[in-house]
Short mmCIF file of C-alpha atoms in Angstrom, two decimals:
data_model
loop_
_atom_site.label_atom_id
_atom_site.label_comp_id
_atom_site.label_asym_id
_atom_site.label_seq_id
_atom_site.Cartn_x
_atom_site.Cartn_y
_atom_site.Cartn_z
CA ASP A 1 51.61 109.48 94.47
CA ALA A 2 51.55 105.69 94.32
CA GLY A 3 54.85 104.08 93.59
CA VAL A 4 55.36 100.91 91.63
CA THR A 5 52.84 98.25 92.60
CA GLN A 6 52.95 94.52 91.94
CA SER A 7 50.49 91.71 92.35
CA PRO A 8 50.20 89.21 93.77
CA THR A 9 52.56 89.49 96.72
CA HIS A 10 53.10 85.77 97.03
CA LEU A 11 52.28 82.87 94.74
CA ILE A 12 52.70 79.12 94.98
CA LYS A 13 52.58 77.00 91.84
CA THR A 14 53.57 73.49 90.84
CA ARG A 15 55.98 72.41 88.14
CA GLY A 16 54.59 72.68 84.65
CA GLN A 17 52.01 75.31 85.50
CA GLN A 18 51.85 78.80 84.08
CA VAL A 19 51.91 82.07 86.02
CA THR A 20 51.14 85.72 85.31
CA LEU A 21 52.58 88.52 87.40
CA ARG A 22 51.39 92.11 87.16
CA CYS A 23 53.03 95.49 87.57
CA SER A 24 51.71 99.04 87.59
CA PRO A 25 54.42 101.64 87.10
CA LYS A 26 54.93 104.79 89.07
CA SER A 27 52.73 107.63 87.84
CA GLY A 28 54.26 109.31 84.81
CA HIS A 29 56.66 106.46 84.01
CA ASP A 30 56.56 104.84 80.59
CA THR A 31 59.17 102.08 80.81
CA VAL A 32 58.86 98.83 82.74
CA SER A 33 61.65 96.35 83.40
CA TRP A 34 61.38 92.92 84.99
CA TYR A 35 64.03 91.20 87.09
CA GLN A 36 64.36 87.79 88.70
CA GLN A 37 66.13 87.62 92.03
CA ALA A 38 66.99 84.18 93.34
CA LEU A 39 67.65 83.81 97.04
CA GLY A 40 71.00 85.31 97.98
CA GLN A 41 71.68 86.64 94.48
CA GLY A 42 71.51 89.95 92.71
CA PRO A 43 68.58 90.72 90.43
CA GLN A 44 68.87 89.34 86.88
CA PHE A 45 67.42 91.38 84.04
CA ILE A 46 64.61 89.57 82.19
CA PHE A 47 63.30 92.18 79.75
CA GLN A 48 62.20 95.76 79.35
CA TYR A 49 59.06 97.19 77.78
CA TYR A 50 58.59 100.60 76.25
CA GLU A 51 55.69 101.77 74.08
CA GLU A 52 54.15 98.30 74.35
CA GLU A 53 57.20 96.69 72.72
CA GLU A 54 59.93 94.53 74.21
CA ARG A 55 62.98 96.74 73.88
CA GLN A 56 65.69 94.69 75.56
CA ARG A 57 65.93 91.11 76.76
CA GLY A 58 68.26 89.33 79.10
CA ASN A 59 69.40 85.73 78.98
CA PHE A 60 66.08 84.07 79.73
CA PRO A 61 64.30 81.34 77.73
CA ASP A 62 61.19 81.94 75.67
CA ARG A 63 59.12 80.50 78.52
CA PHE A 64 59.38 84.02 79.90
CA SER A 65 57.21 86.46 78.01
CA GLY A 66 55.65 89.79 78.74
CA HIS A 67 53.31 92.47 77.67
CA GLN A 68 52.86 96.18 78.20
CA PHE A 69 49.45 97.79 77.99
CA PRO A 70 48.54 101.28 76.73
CA ASN A 71 48.36 102.51 80.33
CA TYR A 72 52.01 101.37 80.72
CA SER A 73 51.18 98.56 83.13
CA SER A 74 52.86 95.28 82.38
CA GLU A 75 52.56 91.54 82.80
CA LEU A 76 55.21 88.86 83.08
CA ASN A 77 54.18 85.37 82.01
CA VAL A 78 56.15 82.24 82.74
CA ASN A 79 55.12 78.95 81.13
CA ALA A 80 56.05 75.40 82.04
CA LEU A 81 57.33 76.39 85.46
CA LEU A 82 60.48 74.75 86.79
CA LEU A 83 61.66 74.48 90.37
CA GLY A 84 64.45 76.89 89.46
CA ASP A 85 61.93 79.60 88.62
CA SER A 86 61.30 80.07 92.33
CA ALA A 87 62.46 83.60 93.07
CA LEU A 88 61.46 87.14 93.89
CA TYR A 89 60.27 88.86 90.71
CA LEU A 90 60.82 92.57 90.71
CA CYS A 91 59.29 95.15 88.45
CA ALA A 92 60.94 98.53 87.98
CA SER A 93 59.61 101.58 86.21
CA SER A 94 61.33 104.64 84.83
CA LEU A 95 60.81 107.62 82.55
CA ALA A 96 63.25 108.04 79.70
CA GLN A 97 65.71 105.70 81.38
CA ILE A 98 66.20 107.93 84.39
CA THR A 99 66.47 106.17 87.78
CA GLN A 100 64.44 103.01 88.04
CA TYR A 101 62.03 102.65 90.92
CA PHE A 102 61.41 99.12 92.09
CA GLY A 103 58.16 97.60 93.22
CA PRO A 104 57.80 95.40 96.30
CA GLY A 105 58.13 92.23 94.26
CA THR A 106 56.21 88.99 93.87
CA ARG A 107 57.58 85.96 95.68
CA LEU A 108 57.02 82.90 93.45
CA THR A 109 57.46 79.43 94.89
CA VAL A 110 57.37 76.47 92.53
CA LEU A 111 56.81 73.08 94.18
CA GLU B 1 79.99 90.83 78.09
CA LEU B 2 79.38 93.26 80.91
CA LYS B 3 80.35 91.91 84.32
CA VAL B 4 79.90 93.59 87.65
CA GLU B 5 81.88 92.41 90.65
CA GLN B 6 81.43 93.54 94.21
CA ASN B 7 83.66 92.94 97.16
CA PRO B 8 83.47 91.99 99.81
CA LEU B 9 80.35 89.83 99.53
CA PHE B 10 79.96 89.69 103.29
CA LEU B 11 81.01 92.26 105.83
CA SER B 12 80.56 92.25 109.56
CA MET B 13 81.67 95.39 111.32
CA GLN B 14 81.38 97.22 114.59
CA GLU B 15 79.28 100.31 115.04
CA GLY B 16 81.31 103.48 114.73
CA LYS B 17 83.81 102.05 112.24
CA ASN B 18 84.39 103.12 108.65
CA TYR B 19 84.44 100.79 105.69
CA THR B 20 84.30 100.72 101.91
CA ILE B 21 82.49 98.45 99.47
CA TYR B 22 84.01 98.14 96.01
CA CYS B 23 82.29 97.67 92.66
CA ASN B 24 84.30 96.85 89.54
CA TYR B 25 82.78 96.56 86.09
CA SER B 26 84.20 95.25 82.87
CA THR B 27 83.33 97.81 80.20
CA THR B 28 82.39 101.42 79.72
CA SER B 29 79.08 102.41 81.21
CA ASP B 30 76.64 105.29 81.10
CA ARG B 31 75.45 105.06 84.65
CA LEU B 32 76.18 103.32 87.90
CA TYR B 33 73.61 102.75 90.60
CA TRP B 34 73.77 101.80 94.25
CA TYR B 35 70.78 100.12 95.85
CA ARG B 36 69.96 98.94 99.34
CA GLN B 37 67.84 95.86 100.05
CA ASP B 38 66.53 94.83 103.46
CA PRO B 39 65.69 91.14 104.01
CA GLY B 40 62.51 90.16 102.20
CA LYS B 41 62.09 93.65 100.80
CA SER B 42 62.50 95.33 97.44
CA LEU B 43 65.34 97.57 96.30
CA GLU B 44 65.74 101.15 97.46
CA SER B 45 67.69 103.48 95.20
CA LEU B 46 70.57 105.18 97.02
CA PHE B 47 72.70 106.87 94.36
CA VAL B 48 72.98 107.35 90.62
CA LEU B 49 76.46 108.24 89.38
CA LEU B 50 76.68 109.63 85.88
CA SER B 51 80.18 110.86 85.20
CA ASN B 52 83.80 110.35 86.05
CA GLY B 53 84.68 111.79 89.43
CA ALA B 54 81.06 111.95 90.54
CA VAL B 55 80.65 111.87 94.30
CA LYS B 56 77.34 111.76 96.12
CA GLN B 57 76.66 111.66 99.85
CA GLU B 58 73.59 110.90 101.89
CA GLY B 59 73.99 110.69 105.63
CA ARG B 60 76.71 108.19 106.50
CA LEU B 61 76.96 106.85 102.94
CA MET B 62 79.12 108.30 100.20
CA ALA B 63 79.45 106.91 96.68
CA SER B 64 82.06 107.76 94.09
CA LEU B 65 82.78 106.80 90.51
CA ASP B 66 86.05 106.45 88.60
CA THR B 67 85.12 105.59 85.02
CA LYS B 68 88.74 105.27 83.92
CA ALA B 69 89.38 102.57 86.50
CA ARG B 70 85.82 101.20 86.05
CA LEU B 71 85.42 101.35 89.79
CA SER B 72 82.81 102.68 92.15
CA THR B 73 83.03 102.75 95.92
CA LEU B 74 80.41 103.02 98.63
CA HIS B 75 81.96 104.37 101.80
CA ILE B 76 80.30 103.99 105.16
CA THR B 77 81.26 106.45 107.86
CA ALA B 78 80.75 105.71 111.57
CA ALA B 79 78.45 102.79 110.86
CA VAL B 80 75.24 102.36 112.82
CA HIS B 81 73.12 99.22 113.18
CA ASP B 82 70.35 100.64 110.95
CA LEU B 83 72.70 100.42 107.97
CA SER B 84 72.66 96.62 108.14
CA ALA B 85 71.35 95.47 104.76
CA THR B 86 72.51 94.11 101.42
CA TYR B 87 73.99 96.72 99.09
CA PHE B 88 74.01 96.25 95.32
CA CYS B 89 75.80 98.15 92.65
CA ALA B 90 74.33 98.02 89.16
CA VAL B 91 75.73 99.21 85.87
CA GLU B 92 73.84 100.42 82.83
CA TRP B 93 75.67 99.60 79.64
CA ASN B 94 74.83 102.21 77.02
CA ARG B 95 71.71 104.29 77.15
CA ASP B 96 68.46 102.34 76.80
CA ASP B 97 70.11 99.07 77.63
CA LYS B 98 69.70 96.57 80.43
CA ILE B 99 71.11 97.06 83.89
CA ILE B 100 73.50 94.45 85.28
CA PHE B 101 73.68 93.93 89.02
CA GLY B 102 76.54 92.76 91.16
CA LYS B 103 75.99 89.90 93.59
CA GLY B 104 75.57 92.28 96.49
CA THR B 105 77.42 92.94 99.72
CA ARG B 106 75.68 91.70 102.83
CA LEU B 107 76.54 94.18 105.56
CA HIS B 108 76.03 93.30 109.21
CA ILE B 109 76.78 96.00 111.74
CA LEU B 110 77.26 94.81 115.26
CA PRO B 111 76.00 97.02 118.09
#
């Protein structure tokens, strides 16, 4: 049983560019949450998707947007990248809000 | 606003010793989680605590929850080097809501 998968593993972008990160949830899970983890910090909640709708959102600007597909996979889009967007982006999946399982993350570097 | 505070943030200890990490949170919560993170890696779920007085143990780690005091502890017994990692507590505020992480406790166990 594959766990949560994310792609790409690493990504380098320049300021002002746009990026799309992808997440496939654990089999049987219907809820996907995205987190940003800056170096040396705890993960910060970005948003959560359930039934293809954004259900909850953290304190992130509108430059951060997402999508959930009918197969429950999800994308995180970040527009107009800033240096401060450099971080590890984690996707977590769950079923009916039971324990979240985290993916390996995507390391985004903005130059 | 839900706040989660961990202490200590850094801990260096000798193998064989016992120690406790504390997690305080600012408002009532449905669930409390403990995660482990190795450098450059994703989060591994250790414990989910659901009710007052809950205690869970896995190997040398034991977690407990006191909802009245809004306090959870992660106790390490007879530490071994393999337990060196960063440990996060995270609190879920109401069902179907976002999860707020503490800043993490970086644990370094000296051989």
